[in-house]
């Protein structure tokens, strides 16, 4: 795979030698094109050493152009990746500018383009930047991240460049999907998975038997269909597929808050999590000692994440799960209507089925249609559910 790596001038550029290493470990040839401001953050010498190819930066470099012109570079690339992508390069790409070598190549290539934005969180939240992100996503440019966390400026928020390893994994997937028909190319899918834990005191909590297997299988299936996947996961014993962005949470409230931080970028929301419906009113500061013969814990409702997402104005295509021990169809259809969902996936749980198993059987309902999938592995079921979601999402 030939990856043309465009580096623009943000502080995260210091991570690009690492990114080149990760891409090359995956068998990629990497040709670097830097913008002039990128040279302020990372040296040509380092990048040339790790990529093994001369660095390109100047559209008017006669010698370099004679060896491989910008049009030849655009044709050479199987994937064009810009990491980090600054607010400036996003604006230039959105406007269709061809003011330097990198933007010219972007206009001249037929290869899939992916960008990994990286900037201060206030800049990322700026409506102008968000408008450019939307424009680029609508044109089929893959937007990788950004992640949230501590930033070089000392603040915390959304705008960190994704980990080089994650970027390399996603970019490798893009080329595989470019040959196949990826049903969710350029879509961002946000998934909740696993149980939540509602603390009672420092050593005890209320939880349930969800293993997270269904949600993680859905995440893998969505990624295989070319989606960028963000997984908000309660505590589970399984690992997410490479390239999926995982946010670990404990409580229903944390899952709610994290979902709403990321929902703006999502085209599809799939709520597979077994969210605790109630939490203790108060969390004891110290371990509760046993004194009385009986005790009770007062519980209050947790926020319904799925209902809150389905209620968003111009929100994503919203898919719920319904785990029931009886009256599957009736309860599932009730939830579809009550929670105002686009689709609901229903399965029986209890003796020998559902939770903490590798197989399952499901019935899927939407307004005016339904489909049943017989018992199969959760991995296979996830593939079928994701295909159905992609088809329904394309129709509605
Ligand atoms: O109402 P019920 O809990 O049965 O609905 C199940 C669906 O709602 C699942 O998709 C689950 O992930 C979601 N849910 C949620 N937040 C809650 C409770 C359920 O997102 N607090």
GROMACS .gro file of C-alpha atoms and ligand atoms in nm:
model
  417
    1UNK     CA    1   0.000   0.000   0.000
    2UNK     CA    2   0.129   0.345  -0.093
    3UNK     CA    3   0.040   0.605   0.170
    4UNK     CA    4   0.100   0.969   0.090
    5UNK     CA    5   0.131   1.129   0.433
    6UNK     CA    6   0.063   1.501   0.441
    7UNK     CA    7   0.191   1.674   0.754
    8UNK     CA    8   0.051   2.016   0.839
    9UNK     CA    9   0.182   2.258   1.098
   10UNK     CA   10   0.045   2.162   1.438
   11UNK     CA   11   0.227   2.055   1.752
   12UNK     CA   12   0.104   1.695   1.703
   13UNK     CA   13   0.341   1.681   1.403
   14UNK     CA   14   0.607   1.570   1.654
   15UNK     CA   15   0.425   1.232   1.659
   16UNK     CA   16   0.458   1.176   1.284
   17UNK     CA   17   0.792   0.984   1.282
   18UNK     CA   18   0.612   0.734   1.510
   19UNK     CA   19   0.314   0.729   1.272
   20UNK     CA   20   0.544   0.656   0.978
   21UNK     CA   21   0.698   0.364   1.173
   22UNK     CA   22   0.353   0.221   1.250
   23UNK     CA   23   0.244   0.252   0.885
   24UNK     CA   24   0.562   0.086   0.761
   25UNK     CA   25   0.520  -0.198   1.013
   26UNK     CA   26   0.189  -0.264   0.839
   27UNK     CA   27   0.370  -0.295   0.506
   28UNK     CA   28   0.303   0.055   0.371
   29UNK     CA   29   0.537   0.263   0.157
   30UNK     CA   30   0.517   0.616   0.295
   31UNK     CA   31   0.586   0.929   0.093
   32UNK     CA   32   0.579   1.245   0.303
   33UNK     CA   33   0.462   1.585   0.187
   34UNK     CA   34   0.503   1.860   0.447
   35UNK     CA   35   0.352   2.206   0.453
   36UNK     CA   36   0.598   2.487   0.524
   37UNK     CA   37   0.462   2.536   0.878
   38UNK     CA   38   0.500   2.162   0.958
   39UNK     CA   39   0.876   2.215   0.926
   40UNK     CA   40   0.855   2.425   1.246
   41UNK     CA   41   0.754   2.115   1.446
   42UNK     CA   42   0.939   1.817   1.300
   43UNK     CA   43   1.258   1.788   1.099
   44UNK     CA   44   1.291   1.663   0.742
   45UNK     CA   45   1.596   1.467   0.855
   46UNK     CA   46   1.398   1.259   1.104
   47UNK     CA   47   1.112   1.198   0.861
   48UNK     CA   48   1.344   1.105   0.575
   49UNK     CA   49   1.524   0.857   0.802
   50UNK     CA   50   1.202   0.678   0.907
   51UNK     CA   51   1.026   0.689   0.569
   52UNK     CA   52   1.333   0.606   0.362
   53UNK     CA   53   1.219   0.851   0.093
   54UNK     CA   54   1.307   1.214   0.025
   55UNK     CA   55   1.055   1.457   0.173
   56UNK     CA   56   0.851   1.679  -0.058
   57UNK     CA   57   0.728   2.020   0.047
   58UNK     CA   58   0.763   2.269  -0.236
   59UNK     CA   59   0.539   2.273  -0.542
   60UNK     CA   60   0.806   2.477  -0.724
   61UNK     CA   61   1.102   2.243  -0.655
   62UNK     CA   62   1.207   2.186  -1.017
   63UNK     CA   63   1.438   1.891  -0.948
   64UNK     CA   64   1.186   1.705  -0.731
   65UNK     CA   65   0.904   1.774  -0.975
   66UNK     CA   66   1.116   1.639  -1.259
   67UNK     CA   67   1.172   1.315  -1.064
   68UNK     CA   68   0.806   1.272  -0.960
   69UNK     CA   69   0.559   1.549  -1.038
   70UNK     CA   70   0.271   1.642  -0.808
   71UNK     CA   71   0.032   1.467  -1.049
   72UNK     CA   72   0.244   1.151  -1.038
   73UNK     CA   73   0.242   1.167  -0.656
   74UNK     CA   74  -0.138   1.201  -0.660
   75UNK     CA   75  -0.162   0.890  -0.882
   76UNK     CA   76   0.099   0.695  -0.681
   77UNK     CA   77  -0.104   0.715  -0.357
   78UNK     CA   78  -0.344   0.435  -0.264
   79UNK     CA   79  -0.447   0.640   0.038
   80UNK     CA   80  -0.382   1.006   0.116
   81UNK     CA   81  -0.356   1.075   0.487
   82UNK     CA   82  -0.313   1.418   0.646
   83UNK     CA   83  -0.194   1.392   1.007
   84UNK     CA   84  -0.203   1.616   1.191
   85UNK     CA   85  -0.468   1.816   1.007
   86UNK     CA   86  -0.480   2.172   1.140
   87UNK     CA   87  -0.782   2.406   1.126
   88UNK     CA   88  -0.594   2.586   0.847
   89UNK     CA   89  -0.550   2.284   0.620
   90UNK     CA   90  -0.913   2.179   0.683
   91UNK     CA   91  -1.027   2.526   0.572
   92UNK     CA   92  -0.811   2.512   0.260
   93UNK     CA   93  -0.934   2.162   0.171
   94UNK     CA   94  -1.297   2.268   0.227
   95UNK     CA   95  -1.252   2.569   0.001
   96UNK     CA   96  -1.085   2.364  -0.273
   97UNK     CA   97  -0.766   2.571  -0.260
   98UNK     CA   98  -0.453   2.450  -0.437
   99UNK     CA   99  -0.212   2.695  -0.277
  100UNK     CA  100   0.072   2.451  -0.205
  101UNK     CA  101   0.196   2.103  -0.292
  102UNK     CA  102  -0.021   1.914  -0.040
  103UNK     CA  103  -0.355   2.080  -0.126
  104UNK     CA  104  -0.277   2.050  -0.499
  105UNK     CA  105  -0.220   1.674  -0.459
  106UNK     CA  106  -0.547   1.646  -0.263
  107UNK     CA  107  -0.736   1.792  -0.559
  108UNK     CA  108  -0.549   1.577  -0.810
  109UNK     CA  109  -0.591   1.237  -0.643
  110UNK     CA  110  -0.859   0.971  -0.686
  111UNK     CA  111  -0.736   0.786  -0.376
  112UNK     CA  112  -0.942   0.789  -0.054
  113UNK     CA  113  -0.843   1.084   0.168
  114UNK     CA  114  -0.833   1.063   0.547
  115UNK     CA  115  -0.749   1.345   0.786
  116UNK     CA  116  -0.659   1.327   1.155
  117UNK     CA  117  -0.753   1.668   1.297
  118UNK     CA  118  -0.545   1.802   1.587
  119UNK     CA  119  -0.594   2.138   1.749
  120UNK     CA  120  -0.689   2.318   2.071
  121UNK     CA  121  -1.036   2.209   2.189
  122UNK     CA  122  -1.185   2.559   2.160
  123UNK     CA  123  -1.061   2.584   1.801
  124UNK     CA  124  -1.209   2.239   1.725
  125UNK     CA  125  -1.547   2.345   1.870
  126UNK     CA  126  -1.547   2.667   1.664
  127UNK     CA  127  -1.848   2.667   1.425
  128UNK     CA  128  -1.623   2.755   1.129
  129UNK     CA  129  -1.406   2.447   1.191
  130UNK     CA  130  -1.713   2.229   1.245
  131UNK     CA  131  -1.865   2.355   0.920
  132UNK     CA  132  -1.543   2.262   0.737
  133UNK     CA  133  -1.546   1.918   0.904
  134UNK     CA  134  -1.903   1.865   0.781
  135UNK     CA  135  -1.816   1.980   0.429
  136UNK     CA  136  -1.517   1.745   0.413
  137UNK     CA  137  -1.715   1.451   0.555
  138UNK     CA  138  -1.993   1.512   0.302
  139UNK     CA  139  -1.733   1.494   0.025
  140UNK     CA  140  -1.632   1.149   0.147
  141UNK     CA  141  -1.315   1.248   0.333
  142UNK     CA  142  -1.260   1.021   0.632
  143UNK     CA  143  -1.230   1.221   0.954
  144UNK     CA  144  -1.023   1.024   1.203
  145UNK     CA  145  -1.094   1.150   1.553
  146UNK     CA  146  -1.002   1.376   1.715
  147UNK     CA  147  -0.967   1.218   2.056
  148UNK     CA  148  -1.024   1.400   2.381
  149UNK     CA  149  -0.784   1.436   2.672
  150UNK     CA  150  -0.501   1.659   2.783
  151UNK     CA  151  -0.364   1.890   2.515
  152UNK     CA  152  -0.023   2.042   2.445
  153UNK     CA  153  -0.163   2.384   2.544
  154UNK     CA  154  -0.220   2.250   2.898
  155UNK     CA  155  -0.598   2.235   2.867
  156UNK     CA  156  -0.823   1.931   2.839
  157UNK     CA  157  -1.084   1.862   2.574
  158UNK     CA  158  -1.164   1.724   2.231
  159UNK     CA  159  -0.896   1.796   1.973
  160UNK     CA  160  -0.606   1.559   2.039
  161UNK     CA  161  -0.473   1.373   1.737
  162UNK     CA  162  -0.558   1.002   1.752
  163UNK     CA  163  -0.278   0.770   1.855
  164UNK     CA  164  -0.038   0.692   1.566
  165UNK     CA  165  -0.118   0.323   1.612
  166UNK     CA  166  -0.494   0.384   1.578
  167UNK     CA  167  -0.443   0.604   1.270
  168UNK     CA  168  -0.223   0.338   1.107
  169UNK     CA  169  -0.483   0.067   1.179
  170UNK     CA  170  -0.770   0.270   1.033
  171UNK     CA  171  -0.573   0.374   0.727
  172UNK     CA  172  -0.477   0.011   0.654
  173UNK     CA  173  -0.848  -0.074   0.672
  174UNK     CA  174  -0.940   0.205   0.429
  175UNK     CA  175  -0.741   0.047   0.152
  176UNK     CA  176  -0.893  -0.297   0.211
  177UNK     CA  177  -1.238  -0.141   0.202
  178UNK     CA  178  -1.160   0.067  -0.105
  179UNK     CA  179  -1.161  -0.256  -0.311
  180UNK     CA  180  -1.480  -0.395  -0.157
  181UNK     CA  181  -1.814  -0.222  -0.128
  182UNK     CA  182  -1.795  -0.074   0.220
  183UNK     CA  183  -2.151   0.001   0.326
  184UNK     CA  184  -2.048   0.248   0.597
  185UNK     CA  185  -1.754   0.426   0.432
  186UNK     CA  186  -1.729   0.782   0.564
  187UNK     CA  187  -1.983   0.715   0.840
  188UNK     CA  188  -1.913   0.753   1.209
  189UNK     CA  189  -2.083   0.494   1.427
  190UNK     CA  190  -2.111   0.552   1.802
  191UNK     CA  191  -2.179   0.240   2.008
  192UNK     CA  192  -2.246   0.191   2.379
  193UNK     CA  193  -2.155  -0.152   2.514
  194UNK     CA  194  -2.120  -0.361   2.826
  195UNK     CA  195  -2.273  -0.311   3.170
  196UNK     CA  196  -2.255  -0.007   3.393
  197UNK     CA  197  -2.152  -0.009   3.760
  198UNK     CA  198  -2.345   0.199   4.008
  199UNK     CA  199  -2.146   0.240   4.330
  200UNK     CA  200  -2.303   0.175   4.671
  201UNK     CA  201  -1.990   0.241   4.876
  202UNK     CA  202  -1.614   0.235   4.798
  203UNK     CA  203  -1.611  -0.146   4.758
  204UNK     CA  204  -1.959  -0.239   4.631
  205UNK     CA  205  -2.166  -0.165   4.325
  206UNK     CA  206  -2.482  -0.268   4.138
  207UNK     CA  207  -2.422  -0.417   3.795
  208UNK     CA  208  -2.554  -0.687   3.558
  209UNK     CA  209  -2.432  -0.988   3.357
  210UNK     CA  210  -2.366  -0.809   3.026
  211UNK     CA  211  -2.032  -0.923   2.877
  212UNK     CA  212  -2.013  -0.654   2.608
  213UNK     CA  213  -1.962  -0.924   2.341
  214UNK     CA  214  -2.253  -0.811   2.122
  215UNK     CA  215  -2.150  -0.445   2.129
  216UNK     CA  216  -1.785  -0.525   2.056
  217UNK     CA  217  -1.890  -0.755   1.769
  218UNK     CA  218  -2.108  -0.472   1.630
  219UNK     CA  219  -1.809  -0.237   1.659
  220UNK     CA  220  -1.590  -0.480   1.460
  221UNK     CA  221  -1.860  -0.534   1.197
  222UNK     CA  222  -1.916  -0.159   1.153
  223UNK     CA  223  -1.541  -0.106   1.117
  224UNK     CA  224  -1.522  -0.381   0.854
  225UNK     CA  225  -1.787  -0.188   0.660
  226UNK     CA  226  -1.555   0.114   0.652
  227UNK     CA  227  -1.705   0.313   0.941
  228UNK     CA  228  -1.508   0.509   1.193
  229UNK     CA  229  -1.619   0.352   1.519
  230UNK     CA  230  -1.634   0.511   1.863
  231UNK     CA  231  -1.712   0.268   2.144
  232UNK     CA  232  -1.828   0.386   2.485
  233UNK     CA  233  -1.779   0.086   2.703
  234UNK     CA  234  -1.865  -0.016   3.056
  235UNK     CA  235  -1.624  -0.252   3.237
  236UNK     CA  236  -1.574  -0.568   3.029
  237UNK     CA  237  -1.310  -0.839   2.999
  238UNK     CA  238  -1.268  -0.818   2.620
  239UNK     CA  239  -1.058  -0.592   2.400
  240UNK     CA  240  -1.184  -0.373   2.119
  241UNK     CA  241  -1.069  -0.423   1.760
  242UNK     CA  242  -0.766  -0.212   1.662
  243UNK     CA  243  -0.863   0.124   1.522
  244UNK     CA  244  -1.184   0.151   1.722
  245UNK     CA  245  -1.175   0.450   1.955
  246UNK     CA  246  -1.271   0.334   2.304
  247UNK     CA  247  -1.390   0.552   2.591
  248UNK     CA  248  -1.413   0.353   2.913
  249UNK     CA  249  -1.683   0.449   3.160
  250UNK     CA  250  -1.823   0.305   3.481
  251UNK     CA  251  -2.162   0.455   3.563
  252UNK     CA  252  -2.476   0.524   3.358
  253UNK     CA  253  -2.423   0.897   3.412
  254UNK     CA  254  -2.065   0.874   3.277
  255UNK     CA  255  -2.193   0.676   2.977
  256UNK     CA  256  -2.460   0.943   2.919
  257UNK     CA  257  -2.209   1.230   2.944
  258UNK     CA  258  -1.950   1.064   2.719
  259UNK     CA  259  -2.217   0.976   2.461
  260UNK     CA  260  -2.327   1.338   2.442
  261UNK     CA  261  -1.968   1.461   2.401
  262UNK     CA  262  -1.930   1.247   2.089
  263UNK     CA  263  -2.282   1.228   1.946
  264UNK     CA  264  -2.245   1.538   1.728
  265UNK     CA  265  -2.004   1.355   1.497
  266UNK     CA  266  -2.211   1.036   1.478
  267UNK     CA  267  -2.418   0.931   1.179
  268UNK     CA  268  -2.541   0.616   1.352
  269UNK     CA  269  -2.591   0.546   1.724
  270UNK     CA  270  -2.623   0.184   1.839
  271UNK     CA  271  -2.707   0.136   2.207
  272UNK     CA  272  -2.608  -0.219   2.298
  273UNK     CA  273  -2.513  -0.135   2.657
  274UNK     CA  274  -2.701  -0.292   2.945
  275UNK     CA  275  -2.730   0.036   3.133
  276UNK     CA  276  -2.836   0.010   3.497
  277UNK     CA  277  -3.185   0.158   3.522
  278UNK     CA  278  -3.135   0.264   3.884
  279UNK     CA  279  -2.845   0.386   4.097
  280UNK     CA  280  -2.817   0.436   4.472
  281UNK     CA  281  -2.937   0.783   4.577
  282UNK     CA  282  -2.621   0.833   4.783
  283UNK     CA  283  -2.280   0.667   4.767
  284UNK     CA  284  -2.147   0.596   5.118
  285UNK     CA  285  -1.806   0.755   5.176
  286UNK     CA  286  -1.689   0.448   5.373
  287UNK     CA  287  -1.759   0.077   5.354
  288UNK     CA  288  -2.107   0.008   5.494
  289UNK     CA  289  -2.075  -0.216   5.802
  290UNK     CA  290  -2.320  -0.496   5.874
  291UNK     CA  291  -2.520  -0.416   6.187
  292UNK     CA  292  -2.891  -0.469   6.133
  293UNK     CA  293  -3.060  -0.792   6.018
  294UNK     CA  294  -3.186  -0.617   5.711
  295UNK     CA  295  -3.104  -0.301   5.526
  296UNK     CA  296  -3.235  -0.119   5.223
  297UNK     CA  297  -3.075   0.102   4.963
  298UNK     CA  298  -3.280   0.378   4.808
  299UNK     CA  299  -3.244   0.390   4.430
  300UNK     CA  300  -3.320   0.656   4.169
  301UNK     CA  301  -3.355   0.627   3.791
  302UNK     CA  302  -3.049   0.681   3.575
  303UNK     CA  303  -3.082   0.892   3.257
  304UNK     CA  304  -3.201   0.696   2.952
  305UNK     CA  305  -2.916   0.750   2.706
  306UNK     CA  306  -3.094   0.600   2.407
  307UNK     CA  307  -3.410   0.807   2.453
  308UNK     CA  308  -3.203   1.124   2.493
  309UNK     CA  309  -3.016   1.058   2.166
  310UNK     CA  310  -3.335   0.970   1.976
  311UNK     CA  311  -3.483   1.301   2.094
  312UNK     CA  312  -3.198   1.510   1.950
  313UNK     CA  313  -3.291   1.742   1.668
  314UNK     CA  314  -3.123   1.614   1.347
  315UNK     CA  315  -2.961   1.339   1.555
  316UNK     CA  316  -2.810   1.017   1.417
  317UNK     CA  317  -2.989   0.704   1.292
  318UNK     CA  318  -3.071   0.547   1.627
  319UNK     CA  319  -3.075   0.176   1.705
  320UNK     CA  320  -3.175   0.028   2.041
  321UNK     CA  321  -3.148  -0.320   2.186
  322UNK     CA  322  -3.418  -0.488   2.390
  323UNK     CA  323  -3.325  -0.783   2.607
  324UNK     CA  324  -3.642  -0.947   2.735
  325UNK     CA  325  -3.734  -1.264   2.918
  326UNK     CA  326  -4.088  -1.278   2.767
  327UNK     CA  327  -4.325  -1.106   2.521
  328UNK     CA  328  -4.029  -1.017   2.298
  329UNK     CA  329  -4.219  -0.873   2.004
  330UNK     CA  330  -4.469  -0.671   2.207
  331UNK     CA  331  -4.208  -0.516   2.438
  332UNK     CA  332  -3.967  -0.443   2.150
  333UNK     CA  333  -4.233  -0.270   1.940
  334UNK     CA  334  -4.340  -0.072   2.249
  335UNK     CA  335  -3.980   0.051   2.296
  336UNK     CA  336  -3.941   0.134   1.927
  337UNK     CA  337  -4.242   0.366   1.952
  338UNK     CA  338  -4.192   0.502   2.304
  339UNK     CA  339  -3.824   0.582   2.259
  340UNK     CA  340  -3.882   0.707   1.902
  341UNK     CA  341  -3.611   0.481   1.753
  342UNK     CA  342  -3.526   0.408   1.391
  343UNK     CA  343  -3.469   0.041   1.471
  344UNK     CA  344  -3.471  -0.203   1.762
  345UNK     CA  345  -3.288  -0.534   1.793
  346UNK     CA  346  -3.468  -0.769   2.032
  347UNK     CA  347  -3.340  -1.086   2.192
  348UNK     CA  348  -3.452  -1.322   2.463
  349UNK     CA  349  -3.235  -1.340   2.773
  350UNK     CA  350  -3.249  -1.584   3.059
  351UNK     CA  351  -3.191  -1.957   3.092
  352UNK     CA  352  -2.936  -2.054   2.824
  353UNK     CA  353  -2.963  -1.749   2.600
  354UNK     CA  354  -2.849  -1.389   2.571
  355UNK     CA  355  -2.604  -1.260   2.829
  356UNK     CA  356  -2.244  -1.373   2.851
  357UNK     CA  357  -2.268  -1.622   2.566
  358UNK     CA  358  -2.103  -1.635   2.224
  359UNK     CA  359  -2.428  -1.693   2.034
  360UNK     CA  360  -2.769  -1.534   2.019
  361UNK     CA  361  -3.088  -1.511   1.811
  362UNK     CA  362  -3.248  -1.175   1.739
  363UNK     CA  363  -3.551  -1.013   1.584
  364UNK     CA  364  -3.513  -0.669   1.436
  365UNK     CA  365  -3.804  -0.425   1.407
  366UNK     CA  366  -3.841  -0.086   1.243
  367UNK     CA  367  -4.136   0.130   1.140
  368UNK     CA  368  -4.319  -0.089   0.889
  369UNK     CA  369  -4.078  -0.383   0.877
  370UNK     CA  370  -3.905  -0.662   1.066
  371UNK     CA  371  -3.649  -0.937   1.015
  372UNK     CA  372  -3.557  -1.237   1.228
  373UNK     CA  373  -3.205  -1.382   1.247
  374UNK     CA  374  -3.185  -1.742   1.377
  375UNK     CA  375  -2.931  -1.848   1.643
  376UNK     CA  376  -2.580  -1.775   1.526
  377UNK     CA  377  -2.251  -1.653   1.668
  378UNK     CA  378  -2.263  -1.294   1.795
  379UNK     CA  379  -1.991  -1.211   1.539
  380UNK     CA  380  -2.207  -1.331   1.247
  381UNK     CA  381  -2.523  -1.173   1.389
  382UNK     CA  382  -2.338  -0.845   1.432
  383UNK     CA  383  -2.240  -0.853   1.062
  384UNK     CA  384  -2.602  -0.905   0.959
  385UNK     CA  385  -2.736  -0.640   1.196
  386UNK     CA  386  -2.478  -0.387   1.073
  387UNK     CA  387  -2.569  -0.461   0.708
  388UNK     CA  388  -2.936  -0.412   0.788
  389UNK     CA  389  -2.863  -0.088   0.977
  390UNK     CA  390  -2.657   0.041   0.680
  391UNK     CA  391  -2.937  -0.045   0.436
  392UNK     CA  392  -3.212   0.112   0.649
  393UNK     CA  393  -2.998   0.416   0.724
  394UNK     CA  394  -2.938   0.470   0.351
  395UNK     CA  395  -3.316   0.456   0.287
  396UNK     CA  396  -3.435   0.685   0.568
  397LIG     O1  397  -3.585   0.043   2.838
  397LIG     P1  398  -3.477  -0.058   2.823
  397LIG     O2  399  -3.367  -0.045   2.924
  397LIG     O3  400  -3.525  -0.200   2.815
  397LIG     O4  401  -3.415  -0.028   2.678
  397LIG     C1  402  -3.303  -0.095   2.632
  397LIG     C2  403  -3.229  -0.007   2.534
  397LIG     O5  404  -3.213   0.124   2.589
  397LIG     C3  405  -3.089  -0.056   2.506
  397LIG     O6  406  -3.056  -0.020   2.374
  397LIG     C4  407  -3.005   0.019   2.609
  397LIG     O7  408  -2.870   0.032   2.566
  397LIG     C5  409  -3.075   0.153   2.613
  397LIG     N1  410  -3.070   0.221   2.744
  397LIG     C6  411  -2.999   0.338   2.757
  397LIG     N2  412  -2.996   0.404   2.878
  397LIG     C7  413  -3.061   0.356   2.984
  397LIG     C8  414  -3.134   0.235   2.975
  397LIG     C9  415  -3.136   0.172   2.852
  397LIG     O8  416  -2.938   0.382   2.659
  397LIG     N3  417  -3.056   0.421   3.100
   0.00000   0.00000   0.00000
